[in-house]
mmCIF file of C-alpha atoms in Angstrom:
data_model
loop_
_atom_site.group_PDB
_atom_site.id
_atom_site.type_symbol
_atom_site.label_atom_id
_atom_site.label_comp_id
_atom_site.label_asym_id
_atom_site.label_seq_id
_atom_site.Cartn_x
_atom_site.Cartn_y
_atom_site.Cartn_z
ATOM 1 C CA UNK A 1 164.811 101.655 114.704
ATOM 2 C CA UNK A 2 163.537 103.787 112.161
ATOM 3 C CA UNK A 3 165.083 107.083 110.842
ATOM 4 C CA UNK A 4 163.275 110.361 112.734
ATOM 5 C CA UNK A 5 160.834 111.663 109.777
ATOM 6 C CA UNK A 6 161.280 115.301 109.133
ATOM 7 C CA UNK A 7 158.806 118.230 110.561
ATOM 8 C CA UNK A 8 157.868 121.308 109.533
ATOM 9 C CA UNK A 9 159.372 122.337 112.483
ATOM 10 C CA UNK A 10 162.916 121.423 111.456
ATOM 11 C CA UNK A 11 161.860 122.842 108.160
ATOM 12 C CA UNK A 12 160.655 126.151 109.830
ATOM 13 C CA UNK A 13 163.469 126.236 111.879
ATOM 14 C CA UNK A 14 166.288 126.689 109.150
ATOM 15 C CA UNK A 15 163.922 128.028 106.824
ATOM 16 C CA UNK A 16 163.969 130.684 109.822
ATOM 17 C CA UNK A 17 167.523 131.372 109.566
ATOM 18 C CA UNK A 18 167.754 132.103 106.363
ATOM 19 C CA UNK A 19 165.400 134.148 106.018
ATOM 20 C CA UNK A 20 166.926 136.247 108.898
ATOM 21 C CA UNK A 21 169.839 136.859 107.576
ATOM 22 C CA UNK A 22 169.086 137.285 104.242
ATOM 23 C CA UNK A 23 166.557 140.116 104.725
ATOM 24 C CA UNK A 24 163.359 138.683 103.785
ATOM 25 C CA UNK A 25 160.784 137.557 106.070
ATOM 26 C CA UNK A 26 158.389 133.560 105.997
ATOM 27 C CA UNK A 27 155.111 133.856 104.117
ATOM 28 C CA UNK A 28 152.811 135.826 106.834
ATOM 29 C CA UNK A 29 149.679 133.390 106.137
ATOM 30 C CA UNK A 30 150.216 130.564 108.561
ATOM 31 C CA UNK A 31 148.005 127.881 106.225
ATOM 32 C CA UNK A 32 150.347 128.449 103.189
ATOM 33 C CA UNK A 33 153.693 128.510 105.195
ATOM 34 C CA UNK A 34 152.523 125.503 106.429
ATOM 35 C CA UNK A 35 151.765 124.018 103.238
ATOM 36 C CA UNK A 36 155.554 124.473 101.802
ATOM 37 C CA UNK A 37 157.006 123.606 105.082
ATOM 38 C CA UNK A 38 155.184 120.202 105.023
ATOM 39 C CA UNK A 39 155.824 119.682 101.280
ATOM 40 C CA UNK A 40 159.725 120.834 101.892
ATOM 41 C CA UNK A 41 160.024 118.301 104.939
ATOM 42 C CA UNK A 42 157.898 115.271 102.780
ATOM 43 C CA UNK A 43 160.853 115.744 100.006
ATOM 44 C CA UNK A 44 163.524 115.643 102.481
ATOM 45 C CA UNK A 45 162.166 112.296 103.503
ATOM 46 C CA UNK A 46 161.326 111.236 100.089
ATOM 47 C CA UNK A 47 163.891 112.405 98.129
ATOM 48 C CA UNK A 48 166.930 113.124 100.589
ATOM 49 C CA UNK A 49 167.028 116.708 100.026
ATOM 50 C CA UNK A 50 165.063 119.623 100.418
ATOM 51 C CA UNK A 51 162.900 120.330 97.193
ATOM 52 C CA UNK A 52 160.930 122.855 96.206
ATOM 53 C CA UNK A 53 157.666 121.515 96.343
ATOM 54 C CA UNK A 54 156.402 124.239 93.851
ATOM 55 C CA UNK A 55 159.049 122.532 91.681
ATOM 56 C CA UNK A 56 159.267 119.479 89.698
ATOM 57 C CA UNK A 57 161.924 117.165 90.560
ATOM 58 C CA UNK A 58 163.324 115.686 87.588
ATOM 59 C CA UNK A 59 165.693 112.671 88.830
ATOM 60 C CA UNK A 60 168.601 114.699 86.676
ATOM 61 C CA UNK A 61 170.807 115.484 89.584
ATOM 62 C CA UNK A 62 172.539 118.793 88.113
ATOM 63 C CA UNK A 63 168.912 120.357 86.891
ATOM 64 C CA UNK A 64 167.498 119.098 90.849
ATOM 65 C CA UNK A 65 169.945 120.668 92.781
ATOM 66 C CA UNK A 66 168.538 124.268 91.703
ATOM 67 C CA UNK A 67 165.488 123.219 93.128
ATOM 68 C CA UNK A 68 166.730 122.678 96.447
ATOM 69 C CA UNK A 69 165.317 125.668 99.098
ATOM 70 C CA UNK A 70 166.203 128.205 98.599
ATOM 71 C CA UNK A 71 166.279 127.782 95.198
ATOM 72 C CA UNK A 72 168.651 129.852 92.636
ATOM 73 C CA UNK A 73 165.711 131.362 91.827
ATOM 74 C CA UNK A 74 163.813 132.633 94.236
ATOM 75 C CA UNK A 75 166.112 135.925 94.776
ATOM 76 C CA UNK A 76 165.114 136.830 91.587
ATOM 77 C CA UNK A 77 161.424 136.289 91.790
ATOM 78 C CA UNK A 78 161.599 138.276 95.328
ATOM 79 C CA UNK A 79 163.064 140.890 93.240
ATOM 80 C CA UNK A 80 160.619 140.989 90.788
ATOM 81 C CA UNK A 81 157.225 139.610 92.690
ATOM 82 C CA UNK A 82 157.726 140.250 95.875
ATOM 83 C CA UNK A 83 157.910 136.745 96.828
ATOM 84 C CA UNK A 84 159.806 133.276 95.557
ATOM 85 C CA UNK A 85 157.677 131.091 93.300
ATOM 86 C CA UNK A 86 156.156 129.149 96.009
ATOM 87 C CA UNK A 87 155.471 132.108 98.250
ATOM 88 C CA UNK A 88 157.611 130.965 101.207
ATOM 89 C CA UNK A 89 160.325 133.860 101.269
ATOM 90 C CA UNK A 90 158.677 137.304 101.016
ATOM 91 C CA UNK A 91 160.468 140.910 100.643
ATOM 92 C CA UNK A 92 159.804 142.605 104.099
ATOM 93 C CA UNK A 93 157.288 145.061 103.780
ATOM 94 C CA UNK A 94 158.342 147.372 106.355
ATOM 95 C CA UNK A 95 161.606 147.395 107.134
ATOM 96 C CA UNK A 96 161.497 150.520 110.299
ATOM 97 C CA UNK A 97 158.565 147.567 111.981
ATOM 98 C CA UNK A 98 160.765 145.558 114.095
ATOM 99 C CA UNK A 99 158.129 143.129 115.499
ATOM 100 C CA UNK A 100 158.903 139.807 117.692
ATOM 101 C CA UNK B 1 144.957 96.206 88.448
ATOM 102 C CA UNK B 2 147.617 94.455 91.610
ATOM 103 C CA UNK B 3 146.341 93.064 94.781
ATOM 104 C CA UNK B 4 147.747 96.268 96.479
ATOM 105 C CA UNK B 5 145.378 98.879 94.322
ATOM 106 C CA UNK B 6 142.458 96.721 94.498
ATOM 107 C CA UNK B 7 142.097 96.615 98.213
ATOM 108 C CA UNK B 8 143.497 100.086 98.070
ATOM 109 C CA UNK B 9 140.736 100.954 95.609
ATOM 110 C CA UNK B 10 138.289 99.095 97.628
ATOM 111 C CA UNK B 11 138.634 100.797 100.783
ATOM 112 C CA UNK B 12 139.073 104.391 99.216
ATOM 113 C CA UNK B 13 142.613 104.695 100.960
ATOM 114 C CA UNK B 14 144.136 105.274 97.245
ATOM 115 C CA UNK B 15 142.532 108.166 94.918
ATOM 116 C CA UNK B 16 141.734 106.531 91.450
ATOM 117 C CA UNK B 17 143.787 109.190 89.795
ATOM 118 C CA UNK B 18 146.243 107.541 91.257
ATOM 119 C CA UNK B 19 146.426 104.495 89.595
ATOM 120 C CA UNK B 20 147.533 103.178 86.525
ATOM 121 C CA UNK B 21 143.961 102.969 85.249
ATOM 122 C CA UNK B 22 142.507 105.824 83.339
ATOM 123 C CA UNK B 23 140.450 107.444 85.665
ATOM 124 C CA UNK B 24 138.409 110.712 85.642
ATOM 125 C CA UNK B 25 137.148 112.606 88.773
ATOM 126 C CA UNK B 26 134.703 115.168 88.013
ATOM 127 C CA UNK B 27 135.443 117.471 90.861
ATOM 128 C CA UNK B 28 132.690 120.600 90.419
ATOM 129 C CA UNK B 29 130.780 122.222 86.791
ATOM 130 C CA UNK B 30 132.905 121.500 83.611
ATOM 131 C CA UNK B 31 135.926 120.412 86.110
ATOM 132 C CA UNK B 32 137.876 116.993 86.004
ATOM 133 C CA UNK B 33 140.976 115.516 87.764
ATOM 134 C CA UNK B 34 142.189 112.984 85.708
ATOM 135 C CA UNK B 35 145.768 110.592 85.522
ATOM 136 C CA UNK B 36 148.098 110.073 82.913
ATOM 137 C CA UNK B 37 146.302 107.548 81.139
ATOM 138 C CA UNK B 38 143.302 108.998 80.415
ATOM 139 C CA UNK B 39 145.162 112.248 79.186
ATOM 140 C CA UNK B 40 144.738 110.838 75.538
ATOM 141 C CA UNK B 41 141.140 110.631 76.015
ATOM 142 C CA UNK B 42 140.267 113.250 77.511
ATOM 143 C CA UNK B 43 142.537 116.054 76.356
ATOM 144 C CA UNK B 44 144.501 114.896 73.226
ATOM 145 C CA UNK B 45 141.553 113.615 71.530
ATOM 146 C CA UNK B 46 138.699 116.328 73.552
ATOM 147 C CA UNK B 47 136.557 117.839 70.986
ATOM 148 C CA UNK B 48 136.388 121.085 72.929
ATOM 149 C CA UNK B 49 139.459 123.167 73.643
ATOM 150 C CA UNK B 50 141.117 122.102 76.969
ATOM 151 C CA UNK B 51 143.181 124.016 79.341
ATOM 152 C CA UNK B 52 144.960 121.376 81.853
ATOM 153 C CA UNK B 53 145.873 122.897 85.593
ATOM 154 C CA UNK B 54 148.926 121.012 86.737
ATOM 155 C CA UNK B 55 149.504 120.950 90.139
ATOM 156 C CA UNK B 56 150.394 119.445 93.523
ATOM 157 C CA UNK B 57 148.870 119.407 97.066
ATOM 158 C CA UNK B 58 151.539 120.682 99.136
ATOM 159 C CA UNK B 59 152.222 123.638 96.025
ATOM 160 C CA UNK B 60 150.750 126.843 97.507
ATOM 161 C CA UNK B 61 150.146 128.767 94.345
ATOM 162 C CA UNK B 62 148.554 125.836 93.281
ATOM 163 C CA UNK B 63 145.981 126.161 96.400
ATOM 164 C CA UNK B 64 145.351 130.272 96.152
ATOM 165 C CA UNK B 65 144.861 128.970 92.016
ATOM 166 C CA UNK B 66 141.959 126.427 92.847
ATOM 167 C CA UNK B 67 139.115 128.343 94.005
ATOM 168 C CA UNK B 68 139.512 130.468 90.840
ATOM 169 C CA UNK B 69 139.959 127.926 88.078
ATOM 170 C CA UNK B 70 136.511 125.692 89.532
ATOM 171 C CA UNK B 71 134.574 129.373 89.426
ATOM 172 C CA UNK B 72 136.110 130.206 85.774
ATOM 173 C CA UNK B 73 135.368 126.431 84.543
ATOM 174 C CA UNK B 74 131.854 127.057 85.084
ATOM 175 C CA UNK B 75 131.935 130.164 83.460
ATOM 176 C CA UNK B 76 132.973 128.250 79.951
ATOM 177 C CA UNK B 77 130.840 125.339 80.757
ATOM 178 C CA UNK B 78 130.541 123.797 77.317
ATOM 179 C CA UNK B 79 132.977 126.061 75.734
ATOM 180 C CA UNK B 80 136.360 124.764 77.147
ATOM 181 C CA UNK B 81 137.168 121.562 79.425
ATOM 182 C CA UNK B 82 139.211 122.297 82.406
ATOM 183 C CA UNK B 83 141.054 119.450 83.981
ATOM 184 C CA UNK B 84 143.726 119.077 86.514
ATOM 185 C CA UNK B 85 146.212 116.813 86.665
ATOM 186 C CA UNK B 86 148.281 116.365 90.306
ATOM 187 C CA UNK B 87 151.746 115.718 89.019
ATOM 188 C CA UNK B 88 152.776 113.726 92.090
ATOM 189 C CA UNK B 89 150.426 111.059 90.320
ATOM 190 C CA UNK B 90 151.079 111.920 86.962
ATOM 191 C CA UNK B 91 155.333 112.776 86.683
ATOM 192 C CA UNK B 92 154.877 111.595 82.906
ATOM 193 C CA UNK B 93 152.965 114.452 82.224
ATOM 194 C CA UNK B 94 155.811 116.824 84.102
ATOM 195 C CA UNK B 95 158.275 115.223 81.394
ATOM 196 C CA UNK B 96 156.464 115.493 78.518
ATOM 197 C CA UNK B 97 155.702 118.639 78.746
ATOM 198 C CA UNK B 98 158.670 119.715 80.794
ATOM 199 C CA UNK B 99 157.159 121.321 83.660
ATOM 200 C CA UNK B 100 159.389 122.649 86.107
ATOM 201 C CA UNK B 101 157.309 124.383 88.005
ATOM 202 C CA UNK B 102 153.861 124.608 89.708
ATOM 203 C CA UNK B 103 151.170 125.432 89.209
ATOM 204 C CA UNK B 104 151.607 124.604 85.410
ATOM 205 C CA UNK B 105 148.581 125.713 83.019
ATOM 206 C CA UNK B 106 148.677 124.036 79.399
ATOM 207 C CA UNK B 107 146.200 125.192 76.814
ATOM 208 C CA UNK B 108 145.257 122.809 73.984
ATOM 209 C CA UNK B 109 143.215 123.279 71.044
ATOM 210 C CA UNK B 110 142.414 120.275 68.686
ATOM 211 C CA UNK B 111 144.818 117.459 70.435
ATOM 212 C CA UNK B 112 147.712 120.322 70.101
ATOM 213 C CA UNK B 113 149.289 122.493 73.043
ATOM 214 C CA UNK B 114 149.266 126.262 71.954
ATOM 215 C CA UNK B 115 150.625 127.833 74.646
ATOM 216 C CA UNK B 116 151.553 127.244 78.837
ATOM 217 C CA UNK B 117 150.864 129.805 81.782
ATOM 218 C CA UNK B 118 153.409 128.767 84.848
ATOM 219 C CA UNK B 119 152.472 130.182 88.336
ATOM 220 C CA UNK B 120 149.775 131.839 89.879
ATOM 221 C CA UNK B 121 147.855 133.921 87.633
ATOM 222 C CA UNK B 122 144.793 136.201 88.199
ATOM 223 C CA UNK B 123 141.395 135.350 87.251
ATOM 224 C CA UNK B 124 141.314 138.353 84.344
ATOM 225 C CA UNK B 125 144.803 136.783 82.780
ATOM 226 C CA UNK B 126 143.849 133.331 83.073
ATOM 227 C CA UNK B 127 140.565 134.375 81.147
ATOM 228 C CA UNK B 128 142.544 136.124 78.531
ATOM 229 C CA UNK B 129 144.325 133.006 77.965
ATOM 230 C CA UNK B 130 141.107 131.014 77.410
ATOM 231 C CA UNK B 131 139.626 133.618 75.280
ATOM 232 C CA UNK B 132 142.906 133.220 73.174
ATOM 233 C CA UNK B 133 142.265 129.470 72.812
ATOM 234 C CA UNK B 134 138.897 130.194 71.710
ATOM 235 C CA UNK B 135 139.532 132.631 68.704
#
């Protein structure tokens, strides 16, 4: 039997969560949350863990496990930009618009 | 070339820049993907300035970044070479340079890098970067 590949629905799924309850909010545009999601879930298949996929992993397992999403980073760059470097996690907008 | 690229090769199921071959894709006006080994050729030893787009396919950024950097290659048709290089196919190039990040831009004037861009950038920056390498 092989091992269950991972989807960008797992990946959306915890990628959910977090988001939740750390107060941001997933990338709005469907195509490009769809993009990381699938590049998130081909690393966790490929590489065991859940890279960045806007990141380079290097095979040095101290300097690769800052890449794993969410990366140390991306508060930070949500700070700064708006968004993390690979415009998954976004700064909600509007925080009174409670929308479902 | 293996058994396994050729019949890759031969039925198109592998992109050349891919391989270990030095292969050049020219994509759209005055815009090339190319692999690791034909980054001497084409960039290193380019008689034209060169600014390199490194990127990969499931990279966002990297996506909103395309559409802009094949209009702006046109624009310096014959004054800089744009190339990309997708460093799922090309992780030498990642190490070399020590790109963390994507998408990378590296800017290279006679066979030398002068200066790097990392992430998304606007079509006015990028341009002011390219003007830079042109001075």
């Amino acid at each position: 039997m092989s091992e269950r590949k991972t989807t960008k629905e797992d990946v959306h799924s915890w990628t959910s969560r977090y988001a939740d309850k750390a107060g941001y909010m997933l990338n709005p545009d469907e195509e490009m949350r769809e993009l990381v999601l699938e590049g998130i879930a081909k690393n966790k298949d490929t590489h065991g863990k859940n890279y960045c996929p806007c990141r380079i992993v290097t095979g040095d397992e101290i300097e690769d496990k800052k890449i794993i999403c969410p990366c140390i980073y991306h508060k930070g760059e949500i700070e700064t930009d708006g968004s993390c470097h690979c415009d998954l996690f976004f700064k909600k907008e509007d925080e009174d618009t409670d929308e479902d | 070339m293996g058994l396994g690229n050729f019949i890759s090769n031969l039925f198109g199921k592998e992109k050349a820049t891919a391989s270990n071959e030095p292969a050049v894709e020219e994509i759209s006006t005055n815009l090339y993907e190319i692999n690791t080994a034909a980054f001497e050729n084409e960039v290193v030893n380019s008689g034209l300035p060169v600014v390199v787009d490194c990127f990969t396919k499931t990279c966002p950024p990297c996506r909103k970044m395309a559409p802009i950097f094949e209009k702006v290659a046109a624009e310096y048709d014959g004054k800089i070479k744009f190339v990309k290089m997708n460093l799922k196919n090309s992780p030498e190039i990642a190490k070399q340079f020590k790109i963390i990040g994507v998408p990378t831009f590296l800017f290279f004037r006679s066979g030398d890098m002068v200066t790097n861009v990392v992430g998304f950038v606007e079509e006015d920056k990028l341009k002011e970067k390219l003007e830079s390498l042109l001075e």
